[in-house]
């Protein structure tokens, strides 16, 4: 290479590479305020592994314990679906029904109770009914007649088409008749009637009935049953003559159940009706004379003959009213133990109609007012310091009401302050005036809570109203409305599979008003749902 070419290459490198200067003159920036970095291993090493393990173990335990409640909360329909799956397995395994709730029938019914619109649960019950029919056919072919009767009963309860059930029942009847000694049954029935043994497991009537179940046209059995029923009606007439209306009624109803077309039955029913009317008139006279125990007994005897006897039912309520009036008289004399006893008796006699009996409600209000009156009369006049304390409590109540603290916080609410003032000076006009001012606020509190569906708060507001103004008709109506709301909430909880919430709502509704419409039906749905074991996944 020539010197000229070498110089040319040297000039090219100088153009491409800028001069850097001396190496020891280079300066590198270093942040002064940045904290030294810590590696991940250093940070993990600083942790206490015992605490980490304890937290992990607690999380695992909580997941195991709360797995089912969390699943029910996150996916409310899974319970109904699990019940449906378990019912299907029970059906495949031949467990059509079981008293412990693990049968296909009970599981499908529980799923249907949780969600009445589940078409698959209804279809499942239909399949159980058809399986019961198949089991009955097999039992008949094997001459297992008791099992066949049970299977047919199950099919009938599951509303299997009537024609299918009747056909199998007729086949069962023929097979049983062929295997049972009809002649022996007839001889046994005749012998039992000859010695006066008309009823009971080996009495004449059940034996004749058994023959007629197997051979409906058996003449000897038909005639024997007619004669036996005539003997029973003669017994009923003898009991009527002795004044035993209850015993006569039982016998006549038994005859009517066995053969509603018996020729002597109309006369027996007419005689029974006349005796019941006499009992009712006697009860009316005894009630007017104040003989309430005997009146109640005779009204009850009349109702044994006809449970729908309106006059007798009204008579029973009149007896309850008489006890309520007695309670009022005892309360007016400050005889509270006697007043409470009479009030309990009135409620017991009225039964489910107690909530609709105005005399009972009035007696309860009268008793409460009498107690308040006695407390006022027995309370000494408040001292000067007590009057000052009452004034302060009423001022605090007014401030709490202005803040909106009607029921809460405990001890500082308007209601608590007023209650404390009332305990010191129940007769103080200022206390009465404050109570009157608080009633509209309690009413508004109840209405607002009900609109917002805050049922627990609504109950608290209602309790405050009851304490302020007593058990008035408005308070009773509000209590019924709140009970209906609790029942509606319970229906929602049941539909979501939240059985504990549904039970709590049912208890709240029942405590407020046991006569709430639909309460019994909802309680039955919940009972069916609770019968089915919850289960855990697939079994």
Coordinates of C-alpha atoms in Angstrom, one line a residue:
X1 CA 0.0 0.0 0.0
X2 CA 1.3 3.4 -0.9
X3 CA 1.7 6.2 1.6
X4 CA -1.0 8.2 -0.3
X5 CA -3.6 5.4 0.1
X6 CA -2.7 5.0 3.8
X7 CA -3.3 8.7 4.5
X8 CA -6.6 8.6 2.7
X9 CA -7.9 5.8 4.9
X10 CA -6.8 7.6 8.1
X11 CA -8.7 10.7 7.1
X12 CA -11.9 8.6 6.5
X13 CA -11.8 7.1 10.0
X14 CA -11.4 10.6 11.5
X15 CA -14.6 11.7 9.7
X16 CA -16.6 8.7 10.9
X17 CA -15.4 8.6 14.6
X18 CA -15.8 11.8 16.6
X19 CA -13.0 12.6 19.0
X20 CA -13.6 11.3 22.5
X21 CA -10.9 13.2 24.3
X22 CA -9.0 11.7 27.2
X23 CA -10.6 8.6 28.9
X24 CA -9.9 9.9 32.4
X25 CA -11.9 13.0 31.6
X26 CA -15.2 11.2 31.0
X27 CA -17.9 11.8 33.7
X28 CA -20.9 9.5 34.2
X29 CA -24.1 10.8 35.9
X30 CA -25.1 8.9 39.1
X31 CA -28.4 9.7 40.9
X32 CA -27.7 10.8 44.4
X33 CA -31.2 10.3 45.8
X34 CA -32.1 6.8 44.4
X35 CA -32.2 4.0 47.1
X36 CA -30.1 1.0 46.5
X37 CA -32.0 -1.8 44.8
X38 CA -32.9 -4.9 46.7
X39 CA -33.2 -8.3 45.0
X40 CA -36.4 -10.4 45.1
X41 CA -34.5 -13.1 47.1
X42 CA -33.5 -10.5 49.7
X43 CA -37.1 -9.3 50.1
X44 CA -38.5 -12.8 50.4
X45 CA -35.8 -13.8 52.8
X46 CA -36.9 -11.0 55.1
X47 CA -40.5 -12.4 55.5
X48 CA -41.5 -14.6 58.4
X49 CA -42.4 -18.0 56.7
X50 CA -44.5 -19.1 59.8
X51 CA -46.9 -16.2 59.2
X52 CA -47.2 -17.0 55.5
X53 CA -48.0 -20.7 56.2
X54 CA -50.5 -19.7 58.8
X55 CA -52.3 -17.4 56.4
X56 CA -52.3 -20.0 53.6
X57 CA -53.7 -22.6 56.0
X58 CA -56.5 -20.3 57.1
X59 CA -57.4 -19.6 53.5
X60 CA -57.6 -23.3 52.7
X61 CA -59.8 -24.0 55.8
X62 CA -62.2 -21.1 55.0
X63 CA -62.5 -22.4 51.4
X64 CA -63.3 -25.9 52.6
X65 CA -65.8 -24.7 55.2
X66 CA -67.5 -22.0 53.1
X67 CA -67.5 -23.9 49.8
X68 CA -71.2 -24.7 49.8
X69 CA -72.5 -21.4 51.2
X70 CA -70.3 -19.5 48.7
X71 CA -71.6 -21.7 45.9
X72 CA -75.2 -21.1 46.9
X73 CA -74.6 -17.4 47.1
X74 CA -72.7 -17.0 43.8
X75 CA -74.9 -19.5 41.9
X76 CA -78.3 -19.8 43.6
X77 CA -79.7 -22.1 41.1
X78 CA -77.1 -24.8 41.7
X79 CA -79.0 -26.2 44.7
X80 CA -82.1 -26.9 42.6
X81 CA -79.9 -28.4 39.9
X82 CA -78.1 -30.6 42.4
X83 CA -81.4 -31.8 43.7
X84 CA -82.6 -32.6 40.2
X85 CA -79.4 -34.6 39.5
X86 CA -79.7 -36.6 42.8
X87 CA -83.3 -37.3 42.0
X88 CA -82.4 -38.6 38.6
X89 CA -79.8 -40.9 40.2
X90 CA -82.3 -42.1 42.8
X91 CA -84.8 -42.9 40.1
X92 CA -82.2 -44.9 38.2
X93 CA -81.3 -46.8 41.4
X94 CA -84.9 -47.6 42.1
X95 CA -85.3 -45.4 45.2
X96 CA -88.7 -44.0 44.2
X97 CA -89.6 -42.7 47.6
X98 CA -88.0 -42.6 51.1
X99 CA -89.0 -41.2 54.4
X100 CA -85.6 -39.6 55.0
X101 CA -86.0 -37.4 51.9
X102 CA -83.5 -39.2 49.7
X103 CA -86.1 -40.8 47.3
X104 CA -86.6 -39.5 43.8
X105 CA -90.1 -38.3 44.6
X106 CA -88.9 -36.2 47.6
X107 CA -85.9 -34.8 45.8
X108 CA -87.9 -33.8 42.7
X109 CA -90.5 -32.2 45.0
X110 CA -87.8 -30.3 46.8
X111 CA -86.4 -29.0 43.5
X112 CA -89.9 -27.9 42.5
X113 CA -90.5 -26.2 45.9
X114 CA -87.3 -24.1 45.3
X115 CA -88.5 -23.2 41.8
X116 CA -92.2 -23.9 41.0
X117 CA -91.5 -23.2 37.3
X118 CA -89.0 -26.0 36.8
X119 CA -90.5 -28.1 34.0
X120 CA -87.7 -30.7 34.3
X121 CA -88.7 -31.4 38.0
X122 CA -92.4 -31.9 37.0
X123 CA -91.3 -34.2 34.2
X124 CA -89.1 -36.1 36.7
X125 CA -92.1 -36.6 39.0
X126 CA -94.0 -38.0 36.0
X127 CA -91.2 -40.5 35.4
X128 CA -91.3 -41.5 39.1
X129 CA -95.1 -42.2 38.7
X130 CA -94.5 -44.4 35.6
X131 CA -91.7 -46.2 37.5
X132 CA -94.2 -46.8 40.3
X133 CA -96.6 -48.3 37.8
X134 CA -93.8 -50.6 36.4
X135 CA -93.0 -51.7 40.0
X136 CA -96.7 -52.5 40.6
X137 CA -96.8 -54.7 37.5
X138 CA -93.7 -56.6 38.6
X139 CA -95.1 -57.0 42.1
X140 CA -98.4 -58.3 40.8
X141 CA -96.7 -60.9 38.6
X142 CA -94.7 -62.1 41.6
X143 CA -97.8 -62.1 43.8
X144 CA -96.3 -59.5 46.1
X145 CA -99.6 -57.9 46.7
X146 CA -98.5 -55.5 49.6
X147 CA -95.7 -54.1 47.5
X148 CA -98.1 -53.7 44.6
X149 CA -100.6 -51.7 46.7
X150 CA -97.8 -49.4 47.9
X151 CA -96.6 -48.8 44.3
X152 CA -100.1 -48.1 43.1
X153 CA -100.7 -45.7 46.0
X154 CA -97.5 -43.8 45.0
X155 CA -98.5 -43.7 41.4
X156 CA -101.9 -42.3 42.3
X157 CA -100.4 -39.6 44.5
X158 CA -98.2 -38.6 41.6
X159 CA -101.3 -38.0 39.4
X160 CA -100.5 -40.8 37.0
X161 CA -103.3 -41.1 34.4
X162 CA -106.3 -42.6 36.2
X163 CA -107.0 -45.2 33.5
X164 CA -103.5 -46.7 33.9
X165 CA -103.9 -46.9 37.7
X166 CA -107.4 -48.4 37.5
X167 CA -106.3 -51.0 35.1
X168 CA -103.5 -52.3 37.3
X169 CA -105.7 -52.1 40.4
X170 CA -108.3 -54.3 38.7
X171 CA -105.6 -56.8 37.8
X172 CA -104.4 -56.7 41.4
X173 CA -107.9 -57.3 42.7
X174 CA -108.4 -60.3 40.5
X175 CA -105.1 -61.8 41.4
X176 CA -105.7 -61.3 45.1
X177 CA -109.2 -62.8 44.9
X178 CA -107.7 -65.8 43.3
X179 CA -105.2 -66.2 46.1
X180 CA -107.3 -65.4 49.1
X181 CA -109.9 -67.8 50.5
X182 CA -113.2 -65.8 49.9
X183 CA -115.2 -68.4 51.7
X184 CA -113.0 -68.2 54.8
X185 CA -113.4 -64.5 54.9
X186 CA -117.2 -64.8 54.7
X187 CA -117.3 -67.4 57.5
X188 CA -115.1 -65.2 59.7
X189 CA -117.3 -62.1 59.0
X190 CA -120.5 -64.0 59.9
X191 CA -119.0 -65.4 63.1
X192 CA -117.8 -61.9 64.2
X193 CA -121.3 -60.4 63.6
X194 CA -122.9 -63.2 65.5
X195 CA -121.0 -62.3 68.7
X196 CA -121.5 -58.5 68.1
X197 CA -118.0 -57.8 67.0
X198 CA -118.9 -55.4 64.2
X199 CA -115.6 -53.3 63.8
X200 CA -111.9 -53.7 64.4
X201 CA -109.3 -55.5 62.3
X202 CA -111.2 -58.9 62.5
X203 CA -114.7 -57.4 62.9
X204 CA -117.6 -58.2 60.6
X205 CA -117.6 -54.9 58.6
X206 CA -113.9 -54.9 57.7
X207 CA -114.1 -58.5 56.6
X208 CA -117.1 -57.9 54.4
X209 CA -115.5 -54.8 53.0
X210 CA -112.4 -56.9 52.2
X211 CA -114.4 -59.5 50.2
X212 CA -116.2 -56.7 48.3
X213 CA -112.8 -55.1 47.4
X214 CA -111.9 -58.4 45.8
X215 CA -115.3 -59.4 44.4
X216 CA -117.6 -56.3 44.2
X217 CA -120.6 -58.3 43.2
X218 CA -120.4 -61.0 45.9
X219 CA -124.1 -61.2 47.0
X220 CA -123.3 -62.8 50.4
X221 CA -120.9 -60.1 51.2
X222 CA -123.3 -57.3 50.1
X223 CA -126.1 -58.7 52.3
X224 CA -123.8 -59.2 55.2
X225 CA -122.5 -55.7 55.0
X226 CA -126.0 -54.3 54.9
X227 CA -127.0 -56.2 58.0
X228 CA -123.8 -55.1 59.8
X229 CA -124.5 -51.5 59.0
X230 CA -128.0 -51.8 60.3
X231 CA -126.6 -53.1 63.6
X232 CA -124.2 -50.2 63.8
X233 CA -127.1 -47.7 63.2
X234 CA -129.0 -49.3 66.0
X235 CA -126.0 -48.7 68.3
X236 CA -126.0 -45.0 67.2
X237 CA -129.7 -44.7 68.1
X238 CA -129.0 -46.2 71.5
X239 CA -126.2 -43.7 72.1
X240 CA -128.4 -40.8 71.0
X241 CA -131.0 -41.9 73.5
X242 CA -128.4 -41.9 76.2
X243 CA -127.3 -38.4 75.3
X244 CA -124.0 -39.5 73.8
X245 CA -124.1 -37.2 70.7
X246 CA -120.3 -37.5 70.1
X247 CA -120.4 -41.3 70.1
X248 CA -123.5 -41.5 68.0
X249 CA -121.9 -39.1 65.5
X250 CA -118.8 -41.3 65.1
X251 CA -120.9 -44.4 64.4
X252 CA -123.2 -42.7 61.9
X253 CA -120.1 -41.2 60.0
X254 CA -118.6 -44.7 59.9
X255 CA -121.7 -46.1 58.3
X256 CA -121.9 -43.2 55.8
X257 CA -118.3 -43.8 54.9
X258 CA -118.9 -47.6 54.3
X259 CA -122.2 -47.1 52.3
X260 CA -123.6 -43.6 51.7
X261 CA -126.7 -45.2 50.1
X262 CA -127.7 -47.4 53.0
X263 CA -131.5 -47.3 53.3
X264 CA -131.5 -46.5 57.1
X265 CA -128.9 -43.7 56.9
X266 CA -131.2 -40.7 56.1
X267 CA -133.3 -41.3 59.2
X268 CA -130.1 -41.6 61.3
X269 CA -128.7 -38.4 59.9
X270 CA -131.9 -36.6 60.5
X271 CA -132.0 -37.8 64.2
X272 CA -128.4 -36.7 64.5
X273 CA -129.2 -33.3 63.2
X274 CA -132.1 -32.8 65.6
X275 CA -129.9 -33.8 68.5
X276 CA -127.2 -31.3 67.4
X277 CA -129.7 -28.5 67.1
X278 CA -130.9 -29.3 70.7
X279 CA -127.3 -29.1 71.9
X280 CA -126.8 -25.8 70.2
X281 CA -130.0 -24.3 71.8
X282 CA -128.9 -25.6 75.1
X283 CA -125.5 -24.0 74.7
X284 CA -127.2 -20.7 73.8
X285 CA -129.1 -20.8 77.1
X286 CA -126.0 -21.7 79.1
X287 CA -124.1 -18.8 77.5
X288 CA -126.7 -16.3 78.5
X289 CA -126.6 -17.6 82.1
X290 CA -122.8 -17.3 82.1
X291 CA -122.1 -21.0 82.2
X292 CA -119.4 -20.8 79.6
X293 CA -117.7 -24.1 80.1
X294 CA -120.9 -26.1 79.6
X295 CA -121.9 -23.8 76.6
X296 CA -118.5 -24.5 75.0
X297 CA -119.0 -28.2 75.5
X298 CA -122.4 -28.3 73.8
X299 CA -121.3 -26.1 70.9
X300 CA -118.5 -28.5 70.4
X301 CA -120.9 -31.5 70.4
X302 CA -123.0 -29.7 67.7
X303 CA -119.9 -29.2 65.6
X304 CA -119.0 -32.9 65.8
X305 CA -122.2 -33.5 63.8
X306 CA -121.6 -30.7 61.3
X307 CA -118.2 -29.0 61.4
X308 CA -119.6 -26.3 59.1
X309 CA -122.5 -25.4 61.4
X310 CA -122.3 -21.6 61.3
X311 CA -124.5 -21.0 64.3
X312 CA -122.4 -23.3 66.5
X313 CA -119.2 -21.7 65.2
X314 CA -120.5 -18.2 66.1
X315 CA -121.5 -19.6 69.5
X316 CA -117.8 -20.7 70.1
X317 CA -116.7 -17.1 69.2
X318 CA -119.3 -15.7 71.5
X319 CA -117.8 -17.8 74.4
X320 CA -114.4 -16.4 73.5
X321 CA -115.9 -12.9 73.6
X322 CA -117.5 -13.5 77.0
X323 CA -114.1 -14.5 78.4
X324 CA -112.6 -11.3 76.9
X325 CA -115.2 -9.2 78.6
X326 CA -114.4 -10.9 81.9
X327 CA -110.8 -10.0 81.3
X328 CA -111.7 -6.3 81.0
X329 CA -113.7 -6.4 84.2
X330 CA -110.7 -8.0 86.1
X331 CA -108.3 -5.4 84.6
X332 CA -110.5 -2.5 85.7
X333 CA -110.2 -3.8 89.3
X334 CA -106.4 -4.2 88.8
X335 CA -106.7 -8.0 89.2
X336 CA -104.1 -8.6 86.5
X337 CA -103.5 -12.3 87.0
X338 CA -107.2 -13.1 86.6
X339 CA -107.4 -10.7 83.6
X340 CA -104.5 -12.5 81.9
X341 CA -106.0 -15.9 82.5
X342 CA -109.3 -14.9 81.0
X343 CA -107.6 -13.4 78.0
X344 CA -105.6 -16.5 77.4
X345 CA -108.8 -18.6 77.6
X346 CA -110.4 -16.3 75.1
X347 CA -107.5 -16.7 72.7
X348 CA -107.5 -20.5 73.1
X349 CA -111.2 -20.8 72.4
X350 CA -111.1 -18.4 69.4
X351 CA -108.1 -20.4 67.9
X352 CA -107.0 -19.1 64.5
X353 CA -109.8 -16.5 64.6
X354 CA -108.4 -14.8 67.7
X355 CA -106.7 -12.1 65.5
X356 CA -110.1 -11.2 63.9
X357 CA -112.1 -11.1 67.2
X358 CA -112.4 -7.4 68.1
X359 CA -113.3 -8.2 71.8
X360 CA -110.0 -9.9 72.3
X361 CA -108.1 -7.0 70.9
X362 CA -110.1 -4.5 73.0
X363 CA -109.4 -6.6 76.2
X364 CA -105.7 -6.6 75.4
X365 CA -105.7 -2.8 75.0
X366 CA -107.8 -2.4 78.2
X367 CA -105.3 -4.6 80.1
X368 CA -102.3 -2.5 78.9
X369 CA -104.0 0.8 79.8
X370 CA -105.0 -0.6 83.3
X371 CA -101.3 -1.5 83.9
X372 CA -100.2 2.0 82.8
X373 CA -102.8 3.6 85.0
X374 CA -101.7 1.6 88.1
X375 CA -98.1 2.5 87.5
X376 CA -99.0 6.2 87.2
X377 CA -101.1 6.1 90.4
X378 CA -98.4 4.3 92.3
X379 CA -95.6 6.7 91.2
X380 CA -94.7 9.4 93.7
X381 CA -94.5 13.0 92.5
X382 CA -91.0 13.7 90.9
X383 CA -88.5 15.8 92.8
X384 CA -87.1 19.0 91.5
X385 CA -84.0 17.2 90.3
X386 CA -86.1 14.6 88.6
X387 CA -88.1 17.3 86.8
X388 CA -84.9 18.9 85.6
X389 CA -83.7 15.5 84.4
X390 CA -87.0 15.0 82.5
X391 CA -86.7 18.4 80.9
X392 CA -83.2 17.5 79.7
X393 CA -84.3 14.1 78.4
X394 CA -87.1 15.6 76.5
X395 CA -84.8 18.2 75.0
X396 CA -82.4 15.5 74.0
X397 CA -85.3 13.6 72.4
X398 CA -86.3 16.6 70.4
X399 CA -82.7 17.0 69.1
X400 CA -82.4 13.4 68.3
X401 CA -85.7 13.5 66.4
X402 CA -84.4 16.6 64.5
X403 CA -81.3 14.6 63.5
X404 CA -83.4 11.7 62.3
X405 CA -82.2 9.5 65.2
X406 CA -85.6 8.0 65.9
X407 CA -84.5 4.5 67.0
X408 CA -80.8 4.5 66.8
X409 CA -78.2 4.8 68.2
X410 CA -79.2 2.7 71.2
X411 CA -79.5 4.9 74.3
X412 CA -79.3 8.2 72.4
X413 CA -82.3 7.8 70.1
X414 CA -85.4 9.9 70.5
X415 CA -87.4 6.9 71.5
X416 CA -84.9 5.9 74.2
X417 CA -84.7 9.4 75.6
X418 CA -88.5 9.6 75.8
X419 CA -88.8 6.2 77.4
X420 CA -86.3 7.3 80.1
X421 CA -88.4 10.4 80.7
X422 CA -91.6 8.4 80.9
X423 CA -90.0 6.1 83.5
X424 CA -89.2 9.1 85.7
X425 CA -92.5 11.0 85.3
X426 CA -95.2 9.1 83.5
X427 CA -97.9 11.6 84.4
X428 CA -95.9 14.7 83.3
X429 CA -97.9 16.6 80.6
X430 CA -94.6 17.3 78.8
X431 CA -94.0 13.6 78.5
X432 CA -97.5 13.0 77.0
X433 CA -97.0 15.9 74.6
X434 CA -93.6 14.5 73.5
X435 CA -95.1 11.1 73.0
X436 CA -97.9 12.6 70.8
X437 CA -95.3 14.4 68.8
X438 CA -93.2 11.3 68.3
X439 CA -96.1 9.2 67.0
X440 CA -96.2 10.8 63.5
X441 CA -92.4 10.4 63.2
X442 CA -92.7 6.7 64.1
X443 CA -95.5 6.3 61.5
X444 CA -93.4 8.0 58.9
X445 CA -90.4 5.8 59.9
X446 CA -92.5 2.7 59.4
X447 CA -93.8 3.8 56.0
X448 CA -90.4 4.8 54.7
X449 CA -88.8 1.6 55.8
X450 CA -91.5 -0.4 54.2
X451 CA -91.2 1.4 50.9
X452 CA -87.4 0.8 51.0
X453 CA -88.1 -2.9 51.9
X454 CA -86.0 -2.5 55.1
X455 CA -88.2 -4.9 57.0
X456 CA -86.1 -5.2 60.2
X457 CA -86.2 -1.4 60.6
X458 CA -89.9 -1.3 59.8
X459 CA -90.4 -3.8 62.7
X460 CA -88.5 -1.5 65.0
X461 CA -90.6 1.5 64.0
X462 CA -93.7 -0.5 64.5
X463 CA -92.6 -1.5 68.0
X464 CA -92.0 2.1 68.8
X465 CA -95.5 3.0 67.6
X466 CA -97.0 0.2 69.7
X467 CA -95.2 1.5 72.8
X468 CA -96.3 5.1 72.1
X469 CA -100.0 4.6 71.2
X470 CA -100.9 1.0 72.2
X471 CA -102.3 -1.8 70.1
X472 CA -104.6 0.3 67.9
X473 CA -106.4 -0.9 64.8
X474 CA -103.8 0.9 62.6
X475 CA -100.9 -0.8 64.3
X476 CA -102.6 -4.2 63.8
X477 CA -103.1 -3.5 60.1
X478 CA -99.5 -2.4 59.8
X479 CA -98.4 -5.6 61.5
X480 CA -100.3 -7.7 59.0
X481 CA -98.8 -5.7 56.1
X482 CA -95.3 -6.3 57.5
X483 CA -96.0 -10.0 57.8
X484 CA -97.0 -10.1 54.2
X485 CA -93.8 -8.4 53.2
X486 CA -91.7 -10.9 55.2
X487 CA -93.6 -13.8 53.5
X488 CA -92.9 -12.3 50.0
X489 CA -89.2 -12.0 51.0
X490 CA -89.2 -15.6 52.2
X491 CA -90.6 -16.7 48.8
X492 CA -87.7 -15.0 47.1
X493 CA -85.2 -16.6 49.4
X494 CA -86.7 -20.0 48.8
X495 CA -86.6 -19.6 45.1
X496 CA -82.9 -18.7 45.3
X497 CA -82.2 -21.8 47.4
X498 CA -81.4 -19.8 50.6
X499 CA -83.3 -22.1 53.0
X500 CA -82.0 -20.4 56.2
X501 CA -83.1 -17.0 55.0
X502 CA -86.5 -18.4 53.9
X503 CA -86.9 -19.9 57.4
X504 CA -86.0 -16.7 59.1
X505 CA -88.5 -14.8 57.0
X506 CA -91.2 -17.4 57.8
X507 CA -90.5 -17.0 61.5
X508 CA -90.7 -13.2 61.3
X509 CA -94.1 -13.4 59.4
X510 CA -95.5 -15.9 61.8
X511 CA -94.5 -13.9 64.9
X512 CA -96.2 -10.8 63.4
X513 CA -99.4 -12.4 62.2
X514 CA -100.0 -16.2 62.4
X515 CA -103.1 -15.8 60.2
X516 CA -101.2 -14.2 57.3
X517 CA -102.7 -15.4 54.0
X518 CA -100.5 -17.9 52.3
X519 CA -98.3 -18.6 55.3
X520 CA -99.4 -22.2 55.7
X521 CA -98.8 -23.0 52.0
X522 CA -95.3 -21.3 52.1
X523 CA -94.4 -23.2 55.3
X524 CA -95.3 -26.5 53.5
X525 CA -93.1 -25.6 50.5
X526 CA -90.2 -24.8 52.8
X527 CA -90.8 -28.0 54.8
X528 CA -90.6 -30.1 51.6
X529 CA -87.4 -28.2 50.5
X530 CA -85.8 -28.8 53.9
X531 CA -86.6 -32.5 53.8
X532 CA -84.1 -33.0 51.0
X533 CA -80.5 -33.4 52.3
X534 CA -78.3 -30.7 51.0
X535 CA -75.6 -33.0 49.6
X536 CA -72.2 -32.2 48.4
X537 CA -71.6 -32.6 44.7
X538 CA -71.9 -36.0 43.1
X539 CA -72.5 -39.0 45.2

